[in-house]
Every structure is written in structure tokens, then in C-alpha cells.
Amino acid sequence: MLDQWLIGIILLAMLVLLVIDKWRYDLVAMMALLTAAVLGLVPTTEVFSGFGNAAVITVAAVLVISQALWRSGVVDALAGWMKNIGDNPLLQLAVSP
């Protein structure tokens, strides 16, 4: 019963920290995971086992690629190009459903 309360408190604290937006979301998640491990709620052998999952690796890769595209200016260039399409009535008719 105590374990459930501790997990609930960790999740609530994590939610509050995410809403406050003072720290990055990945740092908040790691703090919550490590807190659960220190309190013995998660077996130490299983703490980082989820990071080997293909879905986690895929999401991490997408985040890295999207940040690289943002910093390189590709996203801004694409947004400008799409805005120009939106200003052209003929192209609006071509792409409207």
C-alpha cells in the first residue's frame, strides 16, 4: 500500500514539475525514474531496461532529427514556402478538398 502512495506522489510531483515548465521534460522523467529506483519501487536491474526498446530509440531519433532540422533553418524555409502557397488563390484551389 505504501508503494502505491509513493508512486502516486512521484507521479503528482512529476506532473507539477512538467506544468511549471522550469526543467526540461526529459530531466523531470529521469528524476522521477531515479527517485523510484532509490526508494526501491523499481528493481535496480530494471531501471534502464526500457531504453533498449525499439520504440524508445525511434522516438529519441525523431527528436534529434527534428531539433537538427529546426536549428539548420529547414523548418523556417519550409514554413515560408508553405505560406507562399497559402497566399496564392490558384494553388489554394488546387490543394483544397
JSON list of C-alpha atoms in Angstrom, two decimals:
[
{"chain": "A", "resi": 1, "resn": "MET", "atom": "CA", "xyz": [0.00, 0.00, 0.00]},
{"chain": "A", "resi": 2, "resn": "LEU", "atom": "CA", "xyz": [2.88, 2.36, 0.78]},
{"chain": "A", "resi": 3, "resn": "ASP", "atom": "CA", "xyz": [4.40, 1.64, -2.64]},
{"chain": "A", "resi": 4, "resn": "GLN", "atom": "CA", "xyz": [1.21, 2.81, -4.35]},
{"chain": "A", "resi": 5, "resn": "TRP", "atom": "CA", "xyz": [1.20, 6.04, -2.36]},
{"chain": "A", "resi": 6, "resn": "LEU", "atom": "CA", "xyz": [4.86, 6.68, -3.16]},
{"chain": "A", "resi": 7, "resn": "ILE", "atom": "CA", "xyz": [4.31, 6.09, -6.87]},
{"chain": "A", "resi": 8, "resn": "GLY", "atom": "CA", "xyz": [1.30, 8.41, -6.76]},
{"chain": "A", "resi": 9, "resn": "ILE", "atom": "CA", "xyz": [3.34, 11.11, -5.03]},
{"chain": "A", "resi": 10, "resn": "ILE", "atom": "CA", "xyz": [6.15, 10.74, -7.58]},
{"chain": "A", "resi": 11, "resn": "LEU", "atom": "CA", "xyz": [3.68, 10.99, -10.48]},
{"chain": "A", "resi": 12, "resn": "LEU", "atom": "CA", "xyz": [1.96, 14.01, -8.94]},
{"chain": "A", "resi": 13, "resn": "ALA", "atom": "CA", "xyz": [5.31, 15.73, -8.36]},
{"chain": "A", "resi": 14, "resn": "MET", "atom": "CA", "xyz": [6.30, 14.91, -11.92]},
{"chain": "A", "resi": 15, "resn": "LEU", "atom": "CA", "xyz": [3.05, 16.39, -13.24]},
{"chain": "A", "resi": 16, "resn": "VAL", "atom": "CA", "xyz": [3.56, 19.58, -11.22]},
{"chain": "A", "resi": 17, "resn": "LEU", "atom": "CA", "xyz": [7.15, 19.93, -12.47]},
{"chain": "A", "resi": 18, "resn": "LEU", "atom": "CA", "xyz": [6.02, 19.42, -16.06]},
{"chain": "A", "resi": 19, "resn": "VAL", "atom": "CA", "xyz": [3.29, 22.05, -15.70]},
{"chain": "A", "resi": 20, "resn": "ILE", "atom": "CA", "xyz": [5.64, 24.55, -14.06]},
{"chain": "A", "resi": 21, "resn": "ASP", "atom": "CA", "xyz": [7.99, 24.02, -17.02]},
{"chain": "A", "resi": 22, "resn": "LYS", "atom": "CA", "xyz": [11.11, 25.05, -15.11]},
{"chain": "A", "resi": 23, "resn": "TRP", "atom": "CA", "xyz": [13.11, 21.96, -16.15]},
{"chain": "A", "resi": 24, "resn": "ARG", "atom": "CA", "xyz": [13.17, 20.01, -19.39]},
{"chain": "A", "resi": 25, "resn": "TYR", "atom": "CA", "xyz": [10.74, 17.10, -19.65]},
{"chain": "A", "resi": 26, "resn": "ASP", "atom": "CA", "xyz": [13.49, 14.51, -20.08]},
{"chain": "A", "resi": 27, "resn": "LEU", "atom": "CA", "xyz": [15.22, 15.69, -16.91]},
{"chain": "A", "resi": 28, "resn": "VAL", "atom": "CA", "xyz": [11.94, 15.51, -14.97]},
{"chain": "A", "resi": 29, "resn": "ALA", "atom": "CA", "xyz": [11.31, 11.98, -16.24]},
{"chain": "A", "resi": 30, "resn": "MET", "atom": "CA", "xyz": [14.82, 10.84, -15.29]},
{"chain": "A", "resi": 31, "resn": "MET", "atom": "CA", "xyz": [14.47, 12.37, -11.82]},
{"chain": "A", "resi": 32, "resn": "ALA", "atom": "CA", "xyz": [11.18, 10.50, -11.33]},
{"chain": "A", "resi": 33, "resn": "LEU", "atom": "CA", "xyz": [12.72, 7.23, -12.52]},
{"chain": "A", "resi": 34, "resn": "LEU", "atom": "CA", "xyz": [15.77, 7.60, -10.30]},
{"chain": "A", "resi": 35, "resn": "THR", "atom": "CA", "xyz": [13.60, 8.57, -7.32]},
{"chain": "A", "resi": 36, "resn": "ALA", "atom": "CA", "xyz": [11.52, 5.43, -7.81]},
{"chain": "A", "resi": 37, "resn": "ALA", "atom": "CA", "xyz": [14.72, 3.37, -8.04]},
{"chain": "A", "resi": 38, "resn": "VAL", "atom": "CA", "xyz": [16.24, 4.92, -4.90]},
{"chain": "A", "resi": 39, "resn": "LEU", "atom": "CA", "xyz": [13.02, 4.26, -2.97]},
{"chain": "A", "resi": 40, "resn": "GLY", "atom": "CA", "xyz": [13.11, 0.63, -4.12]},
{"chain": "A", "resi": 41, "resn": "LEU", "atom": "CA", "xyz": [9.91, 0.90, -6.15]},
{"chain": "A", "resi": 42, "resn": "VAL", "atom": "CA", "xyz": [11.68, -0.20, -9.32]},
{"chain": "A", "resi": 43, "resn": "PRO", "atom": "CA", "xyz": [14.24, -3.02, -9.24]},
{"chain": "A", "resi": 44, "resn": "THR", "atom": "CA", "xyz": [17.70, -1.64, -9.93]},
{"chain": "A", "resi": 45, "resn": "THR", "atom": "CA", "xyz": [18.26, -4.27, -12.61]},
{"chain": "A", "resi": 46, "resn": "GLU", "atom": "CA", "xyz": [15.19, -3.00, -14.50]},
{"chain": "A", "resi": 47, "resn": "VAL", "atom": "CA", "xyz": [15.67, 0.77, -14.15]},
{"chain": "A", "resi": 48, "resn": "PHE", "atom": "CA", "xyz": [17.13, 1.40, -17.59]},
{"chain": "A", "resi": 49, "resn": "SER", "atom": "CA", "xyz": [15.87, -1.72, -19.38]},
{"chain": "A", "resi": 50, "resn": "GLY", "atom": "CA", "xyz": [13.13, 0.22, -21.18]},
{"chain": "A", "resi": 51, "resn": "PHE", "atom": "CA", "xyz": [15.68, 2.32, -23.03]},
{"chain": "A", "resi": 52, "resn": "GLY", "atom": "CA", "xyz": [16.58, -0.70, -25.16]},
{"chain": "A", "resi": 53, "resn": "ASN", "atom": "CA", "xyz": [13.09, -0.84, -26.64]},
{"chain": "A", "resi": 54, "resn": "ALA", "atom": "CA", "xyz": [12.91, -0.03, -30.36]},
{"chain": "A", "resi": 55, "resn": "ALA", "atom": "CA", "xyz": [10.07, 2.45, -29.85]},
{"chain": "A", "resi": 56, "resn": "VAL", "atom": "CA", "xyz": [12.09, 4.50, -27.36]},
{"chain": "A", "resi": 57, "resn": "ILE", "atom": "CA", "xyz": [15.08, 4.55, -29.70]},
{"chain": "A", "resi": 58, "resn": "THR", "atom": "CA", "xyz": [12.84, 5.63, -32.60]},
{"chain": "A", "resi": 59, "resn": "VAL", "atom": "CA", "xyz": [11.29, 8.48, -30.60]},
{"chain": "A", "resi": 60, "resn": "ALA", "atom": "CA", "xyz": [14.74, 9.65, -29.48]},
{"chain": "A", "resi": 61, "resn": "ALA", "atom": "CA", "xyz": [15.98, 9.59, -33.08]},
{"chain": "A", "resi": 62, "resn": "VAL", "atom": "CA", "xyz": [12.97, 11.60, -34.27]},
{"chain": "A", "resi": 63, "resn": "LEU", "atom": "CA", "xyz": [13.58, 14.19, -31.54]},
{"chain": "A", "resi": 64, "resn": "VAL", "atom": "CA", "xyz": [17.24, 14.52, -32.54]},
{"chain": "A", "resi": 65, "resn": "ILE", "atom": "CA", "xyz": [16.42, 14.82, -36.25]},
{"chain": "A", "resi": 66, "resn": "SER", "atom": "CA", "xyz": [13.65, 17.38, -35.67]},
{"chain": "A", "resi": 67, "resn": "GLN", "atom": "CA", "xyz": [15.96, 19.51, -33.49]},
{"chain": "A", "resi": 68, "resn": "ALA", "atom": "CA", "xyz": [18.64, 19.37, -36.20]},
{"chain": "A", "resi": 69, "resn": "LEU", "atom": "CA", "xyz": [16.12, 20.45, -38.86]},
{"chain": "A", "resi": 70, "resn": "TRP", "atom": "CA", "xyz": [14.92, 23.28, -36.65]},
{"chain": "A", "resi": 71, "resn": "ARG", "atom": "CA", "xyz": [18.43, 24.58, -35.90]},
{"chain": "A", "resi": 72, "resn": "SER", "atom": "CA", "xyz": [19.54, 24.35, -39.53]},
{"chain": "A", "resi": 73, "resn": "GLY", "atom": "CA", "xyz": [16.67, 26.58, -40.67]},
{"chain": "A", "resi": 74, "resn": "VAL", "atom": "CA", "xyz": [14.98, 23.97, -42.86]},
{"chain": "A", "resi": 75, "resn": "VAL", "atom": "CA", "xyz": [11.76, 24.24, -40.86]},
{"chain": "A", "resi": 76, "resn": "ASP", "atom": "CA", "xyz": [11.62, 28.02, -41.29]},
{"chain": "A", "resi": 77, "resn": "ALA", "atom": "CA", "xyz": [12.30, 27.74, -45.02]},
{"chain": "A", "resi": 78, "resn": "LEU", "atom": "CA", "xyz": [9.57, 25.12, -45.41]},
{"chain": "A", "resi": 79, "resn": "ALA", "atom": "CA", "xyz": [7.13, 27.25, -43.41]},
{"chain": "A", "resi": 80, "resn": "GLY", "atom": "CA", "xyz": [7.87, 30.26, -45.61]},
{"chain": "A", "resi": 81, "resn": "TRP", "atom": "CA", "xyz": [7.32, 28.19, -48.75]},
{"chain": "A", "resi": 82, "resn": "MET", "atom": "CA", "xyz": [4.01, 26.87, -47.41]},
{"chain": "A", "resi": 83, "resn": "LYS", "atom": "CA", "xyz": [2.93, 30.41, -46.51]},
{"chain": "A", "resi": 84, "resn": "ASN", "atom": "CA", "xyz": [3.54, 31.48, -50.10]},
{"chain": "A", "resi": 85, "resn": "ILE", "atom": "CA", "xyz": [1.33, 28.64, -51.29]},
{"chain": "A", "resi": 86, "resn": "GLY", "atom": "CA", "xyz": [-1.38, 29.89, -48.94]},
{"chain": "A", "resi": 87, "resn": "ASP", "atom": "CA", "xyz": [-1.19, 33.38, -50.46]},
{"chain": "A", "resi": 88, "resn": "ASN", "atom": "CA", "xyz": [-1.83, 32.10, -54.00]},
{"chain": "A", "resi": 89, "resn": "PRO", "atom": "CA", "xyz": [-5.59, 31.56, -54.67]},
{"chain": "A", "resi": 90, "resn": "LEU", "atom": "CA", "xyz": [-4.93, 29.27, -57.64]},
{"chain": "A", "resi": 91, "resn": "LEU", "atom": "CA", "xyz": [-2.78, 26.94, -55.55]},
{"chain": "A", "resi": 92, "resn": "GLN", "atom": "CA", "xyz": [-5.37, 27.06, -52.77]},
{"chain": "A", "resi": 93, "resn": "LEU", "atom": "CA", "xyz": [-7.94, 25.69, -55.22]},
{"chain": "A", "resi": 94, "resn": "ALA", "atom": "CA", "xyz": [-5.51, 23.01, -56.39]},
{"chain": "A", "resi": 95, "resn": "VAL", "atom": "CA", "xyz": [-4.92, 21.61, -52.92]},
{"chain": "A", "resi": 96, "resn": "SER", "atom": "CA", "xyz": [-8.39, 22.15, -51.41]},
{"chain": "A", "resi": 97, "resn": "PRO", "atom": "CA", "xyz": [-10.52, 19.01, -50.86]}
]
